[in-house]
Short mmCIF file of C-alpha atoms in Angstrom, two decimals:
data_model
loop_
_atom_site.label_atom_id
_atom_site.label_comp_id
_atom_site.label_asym_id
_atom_site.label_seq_id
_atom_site.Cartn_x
_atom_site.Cartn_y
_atom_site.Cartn_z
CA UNK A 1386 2.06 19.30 -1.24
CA UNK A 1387 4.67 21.75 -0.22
CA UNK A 1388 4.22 23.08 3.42
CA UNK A 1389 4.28 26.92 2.23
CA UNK A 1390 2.26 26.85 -0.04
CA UNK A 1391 0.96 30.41 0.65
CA UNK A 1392 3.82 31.78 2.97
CA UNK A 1393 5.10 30.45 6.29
CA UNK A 1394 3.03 32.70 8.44
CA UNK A 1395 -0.23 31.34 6.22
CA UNK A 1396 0.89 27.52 6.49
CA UNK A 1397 1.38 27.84 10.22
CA UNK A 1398 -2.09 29.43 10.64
CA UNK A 1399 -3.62 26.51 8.46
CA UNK A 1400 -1.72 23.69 10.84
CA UNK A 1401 -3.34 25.96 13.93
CA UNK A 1402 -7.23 26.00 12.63
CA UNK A 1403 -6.72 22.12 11.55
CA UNK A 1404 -6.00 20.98 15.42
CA UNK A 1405 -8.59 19.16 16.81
CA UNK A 1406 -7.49 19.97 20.29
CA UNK A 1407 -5.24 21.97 22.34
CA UNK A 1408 -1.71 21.59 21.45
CA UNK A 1409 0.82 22.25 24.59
CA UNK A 1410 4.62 23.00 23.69
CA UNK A 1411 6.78 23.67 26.76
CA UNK A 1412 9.78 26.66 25.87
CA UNK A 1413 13.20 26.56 27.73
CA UNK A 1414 14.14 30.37 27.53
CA UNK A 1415 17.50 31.82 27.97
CA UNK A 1416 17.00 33.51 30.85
CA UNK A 1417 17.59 37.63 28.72
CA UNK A 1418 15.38 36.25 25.91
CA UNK A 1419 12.17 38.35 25.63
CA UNK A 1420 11.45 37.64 21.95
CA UNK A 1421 10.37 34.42 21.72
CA UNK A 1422 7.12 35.12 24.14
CA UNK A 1423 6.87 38.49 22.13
CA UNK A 1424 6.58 36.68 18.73
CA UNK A 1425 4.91 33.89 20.09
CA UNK A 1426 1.77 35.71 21.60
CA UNK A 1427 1.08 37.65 18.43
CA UNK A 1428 0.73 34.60 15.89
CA UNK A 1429 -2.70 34.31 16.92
CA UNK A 1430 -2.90 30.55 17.45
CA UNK A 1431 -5.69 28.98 18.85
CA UNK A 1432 -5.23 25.67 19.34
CA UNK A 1433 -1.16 25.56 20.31
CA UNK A 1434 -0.22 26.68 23.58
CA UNK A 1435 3.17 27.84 24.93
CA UNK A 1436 4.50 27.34 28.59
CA UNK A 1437 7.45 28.91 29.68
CA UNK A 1438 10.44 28.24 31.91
CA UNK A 1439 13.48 30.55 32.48
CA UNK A 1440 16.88 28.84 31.77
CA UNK A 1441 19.68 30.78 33.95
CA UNK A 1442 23.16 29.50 33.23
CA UNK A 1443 26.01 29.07 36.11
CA UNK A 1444 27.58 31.93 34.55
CA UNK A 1445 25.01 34.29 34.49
CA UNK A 1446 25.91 35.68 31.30
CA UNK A 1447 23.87 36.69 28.21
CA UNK A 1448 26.45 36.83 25.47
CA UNK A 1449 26.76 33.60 23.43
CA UNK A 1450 29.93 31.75 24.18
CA UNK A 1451 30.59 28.20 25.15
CA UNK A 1452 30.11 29.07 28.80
CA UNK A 1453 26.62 30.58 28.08
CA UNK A 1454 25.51 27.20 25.28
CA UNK A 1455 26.83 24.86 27.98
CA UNK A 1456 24.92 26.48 30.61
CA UNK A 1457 21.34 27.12 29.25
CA UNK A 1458 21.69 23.03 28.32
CA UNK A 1459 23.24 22.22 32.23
CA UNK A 1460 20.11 24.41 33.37
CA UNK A 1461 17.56 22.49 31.46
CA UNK A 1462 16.93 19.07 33.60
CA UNK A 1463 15.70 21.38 36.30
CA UNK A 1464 13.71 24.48 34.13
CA UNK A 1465 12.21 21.07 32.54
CA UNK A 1466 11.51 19.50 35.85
CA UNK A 1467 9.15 22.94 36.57
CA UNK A 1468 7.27 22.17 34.14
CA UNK A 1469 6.35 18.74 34.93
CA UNK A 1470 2.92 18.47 35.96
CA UNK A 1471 1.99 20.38 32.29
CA UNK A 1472 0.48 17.51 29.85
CA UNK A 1473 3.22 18.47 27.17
CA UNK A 1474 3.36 17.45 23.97
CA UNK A 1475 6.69 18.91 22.48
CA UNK A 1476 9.30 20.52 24.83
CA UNK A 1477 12.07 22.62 22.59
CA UNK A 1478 15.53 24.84 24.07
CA UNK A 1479 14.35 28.48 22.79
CA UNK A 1480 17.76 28.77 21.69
CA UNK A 1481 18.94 28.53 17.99
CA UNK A 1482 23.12 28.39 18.70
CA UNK A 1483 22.59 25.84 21.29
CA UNK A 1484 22.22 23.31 18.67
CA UNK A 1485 25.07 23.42 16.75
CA UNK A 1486 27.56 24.17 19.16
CA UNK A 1487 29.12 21.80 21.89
CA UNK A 1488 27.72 21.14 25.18
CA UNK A 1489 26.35 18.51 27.73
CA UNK A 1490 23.09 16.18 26.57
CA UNK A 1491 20.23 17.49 26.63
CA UNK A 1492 17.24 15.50 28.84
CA UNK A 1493 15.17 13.27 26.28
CA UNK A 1494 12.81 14.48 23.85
CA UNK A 1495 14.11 17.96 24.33
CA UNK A 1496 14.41 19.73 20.73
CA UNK A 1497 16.75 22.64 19.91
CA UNK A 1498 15.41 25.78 18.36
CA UNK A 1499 18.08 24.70 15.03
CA UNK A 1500 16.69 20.99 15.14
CA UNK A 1501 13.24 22.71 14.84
CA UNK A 1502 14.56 24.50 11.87
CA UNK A 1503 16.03 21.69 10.00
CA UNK A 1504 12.71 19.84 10.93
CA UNK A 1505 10.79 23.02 8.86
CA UNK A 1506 13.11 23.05 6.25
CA UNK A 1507 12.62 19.05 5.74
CA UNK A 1508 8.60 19.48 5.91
CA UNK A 1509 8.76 21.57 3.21
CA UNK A 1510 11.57 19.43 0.89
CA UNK A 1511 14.13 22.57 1.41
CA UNK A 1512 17.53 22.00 0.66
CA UNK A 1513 19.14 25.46 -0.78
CA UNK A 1514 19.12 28.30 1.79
CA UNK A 1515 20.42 31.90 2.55
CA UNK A 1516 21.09 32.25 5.96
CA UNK A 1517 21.22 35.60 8.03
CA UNK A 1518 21.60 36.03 11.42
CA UNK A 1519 22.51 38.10 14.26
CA UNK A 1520 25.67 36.32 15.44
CA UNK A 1521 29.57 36.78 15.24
CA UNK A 1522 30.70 35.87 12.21
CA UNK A 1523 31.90 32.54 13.15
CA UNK A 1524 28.69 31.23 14.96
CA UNK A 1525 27.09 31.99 11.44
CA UNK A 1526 30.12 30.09 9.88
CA UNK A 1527 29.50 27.31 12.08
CA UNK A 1528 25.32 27.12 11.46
CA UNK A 1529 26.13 27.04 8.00
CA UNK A 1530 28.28 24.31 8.40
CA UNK A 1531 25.75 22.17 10.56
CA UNK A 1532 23.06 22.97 7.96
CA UNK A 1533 25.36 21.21 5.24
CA UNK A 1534 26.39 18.13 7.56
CA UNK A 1535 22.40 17.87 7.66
CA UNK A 1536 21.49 18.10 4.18
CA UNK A 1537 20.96 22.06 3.72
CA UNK A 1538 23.31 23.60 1.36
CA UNK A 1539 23.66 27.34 2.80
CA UNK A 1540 24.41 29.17 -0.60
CA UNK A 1541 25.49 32.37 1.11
CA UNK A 1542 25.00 33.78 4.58
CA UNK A 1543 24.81 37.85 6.09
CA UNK A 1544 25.62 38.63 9.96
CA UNK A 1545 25.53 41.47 12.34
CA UNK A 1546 28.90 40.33 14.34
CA UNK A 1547 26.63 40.54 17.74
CA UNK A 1548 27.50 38.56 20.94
CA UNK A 1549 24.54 39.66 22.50
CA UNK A 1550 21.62 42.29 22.45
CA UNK A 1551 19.51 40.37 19.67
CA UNK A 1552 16.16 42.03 20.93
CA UNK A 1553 17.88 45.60 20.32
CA UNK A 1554 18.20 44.92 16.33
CA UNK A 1555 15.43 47.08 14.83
CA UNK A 1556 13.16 45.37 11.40
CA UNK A 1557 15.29 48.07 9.07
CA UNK A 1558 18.48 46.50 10.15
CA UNK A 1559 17.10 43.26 9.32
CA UNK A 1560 15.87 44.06 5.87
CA UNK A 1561 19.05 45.95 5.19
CA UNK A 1562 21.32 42.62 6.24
CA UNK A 1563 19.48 40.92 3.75
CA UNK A 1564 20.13 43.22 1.08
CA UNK A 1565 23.41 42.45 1.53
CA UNK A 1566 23.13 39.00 0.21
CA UNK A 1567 23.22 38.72 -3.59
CA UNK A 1568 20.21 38.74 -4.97
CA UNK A 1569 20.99 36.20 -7.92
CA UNK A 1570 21.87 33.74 -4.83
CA UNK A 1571 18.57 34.59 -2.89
CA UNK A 1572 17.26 33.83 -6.29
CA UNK A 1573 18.29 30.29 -6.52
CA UNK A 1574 17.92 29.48 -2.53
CA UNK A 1575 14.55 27.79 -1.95
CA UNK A 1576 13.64 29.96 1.69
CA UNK A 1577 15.84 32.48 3.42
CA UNK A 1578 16.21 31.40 7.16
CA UNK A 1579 16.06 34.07 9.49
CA UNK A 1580 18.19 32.30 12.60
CA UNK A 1581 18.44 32.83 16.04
CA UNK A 1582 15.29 33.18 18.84
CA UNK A 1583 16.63 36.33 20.17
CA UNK A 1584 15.87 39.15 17.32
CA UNK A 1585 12.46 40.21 16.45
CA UNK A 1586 11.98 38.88 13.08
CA UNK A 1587 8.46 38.63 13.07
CA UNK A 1588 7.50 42.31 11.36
CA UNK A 1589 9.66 41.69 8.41
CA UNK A 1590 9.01 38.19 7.63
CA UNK A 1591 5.64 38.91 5.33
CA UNK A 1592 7.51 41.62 3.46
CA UNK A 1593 10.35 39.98 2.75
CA UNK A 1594 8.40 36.66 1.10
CA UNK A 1595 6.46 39.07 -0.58
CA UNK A 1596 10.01 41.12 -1.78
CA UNK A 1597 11.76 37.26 -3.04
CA UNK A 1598 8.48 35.51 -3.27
CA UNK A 1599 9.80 32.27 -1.52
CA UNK A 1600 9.40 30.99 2.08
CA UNK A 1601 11.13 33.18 4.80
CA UNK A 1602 11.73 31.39 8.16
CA UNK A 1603 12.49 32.63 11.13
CA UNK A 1604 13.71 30.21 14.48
CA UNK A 1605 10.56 31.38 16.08
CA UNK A 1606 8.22 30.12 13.55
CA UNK A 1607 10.16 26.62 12.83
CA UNK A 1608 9.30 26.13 17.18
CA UNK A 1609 5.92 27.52 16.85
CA UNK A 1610 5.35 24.98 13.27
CA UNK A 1611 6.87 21.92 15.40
CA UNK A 1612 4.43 22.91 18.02
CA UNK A 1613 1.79 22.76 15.45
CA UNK A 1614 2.86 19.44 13.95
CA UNK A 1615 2.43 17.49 16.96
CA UNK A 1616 -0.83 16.38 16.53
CA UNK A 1617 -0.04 14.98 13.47
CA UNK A 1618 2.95 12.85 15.65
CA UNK A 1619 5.12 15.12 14.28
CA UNK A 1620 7.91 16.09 17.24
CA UNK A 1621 6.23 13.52 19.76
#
């Protein structure tokens, strides 16, 4: 049966109601990121459970660059370590860019917000994409690249050129970005992926599944549907 059956937001409700207990996911947050607790909190989930700790890089910065990737994963042993005495079942990095770019290891069993994605897009036997994001163009270049070295042919991609201030991007912008992908490609993509844990995605996502009639996936949802999988062994 294919995971989206009825739309992403609909399959991850359906995972939710099926839990037959509490599901807790621990969330390493870049320290500027206020979307991912946004989004989060208004899923409605009853059974999967979010705990937060900030991740504050050496540098202190908020743009994306090698210096901020490298520090969100150096920060992680210790924003991990505060969270210790939670019974987790699935820790992830909030952090979509941090997966397919360089930097130190990770602790164990720590997922990225892009492994979480490829773990979605696998779920639901996905393997042609459109990809739009928020990033400088080469960030998207190299996503796209890292979704092909794992299986996922990105058949075109859209991108704002931003280094920073995701949570600024308003739902038109979004909506208009995607316009700006060809429609005969959206056509023959199997889900348009919506990367990056930074933008509010969340208010266009039903409209735009209901515009292209296909899965729409945001970074967001792909941690919130690994959270939701656990229980199954899924992640664990």
């Amino acid at each position: 049966m294919q995971p989206f059956p009825d739309g992403t937001l609909a399959t991850l409700a359906a995972l939710d109601a099926a839990a037959d207990r509490t599901v807790r996911a621990g969330l390493l947050l870049p320290w500027a990121n206020v979307a991912v607790e946004t989004e989060l909190s208004r899923l409605g989930l009853r059974h999967t459970v979010f705990h937060h700790a900030r991740l504050v890089p050496p540098s202190r910065t908020t743009a994306i660059d090698a210096s901020f990737w490298h520090g969100l994963r150096e920060a992680s042993a210790q924003a991990l370590d505060s969270l210790s005495h939670v019974p987790l079942d699935a820790v992830m990095l909030a952090c979509t860019s941090a997966g397919f770019t360089n930097g130190p290891p990770l602790p164990g069993g720590v997922f990225t917000a892009f492994e979480a994605l490829l773990r979605a897009l696998t779920e639901a036997a996905v393997a042609r994409v459109v990809l739009v994001t928020p990033y400088l163009a080469s960030v998207t270049e190299a996503e796209a690249t890292a979704f092909a070295e794992a299986g996922v042919e990105v058949l075109a991609h859209a991108s704002l050129g931003l280094a920073d201030g995701y949570p600024a991007v308003p739902p038109d912008q979004i909506l208009a970005l995607v316009g700006q992908l060809p429609q005969e490609v959206v056509g023959a993509a199997e889900a348009v992926v919506l990367s990056c844990t930074g933008w509010h995605t969340l208010p266009v996502i039903a409209e735009l599944e209901h515009r292209f009639g296909k899965p729409v996936l945001s970074s967001n949802l792909a941690m919130a549907l690994l959270a939701t999988r656990t229980r199954a062994g899924v992640g664990s």
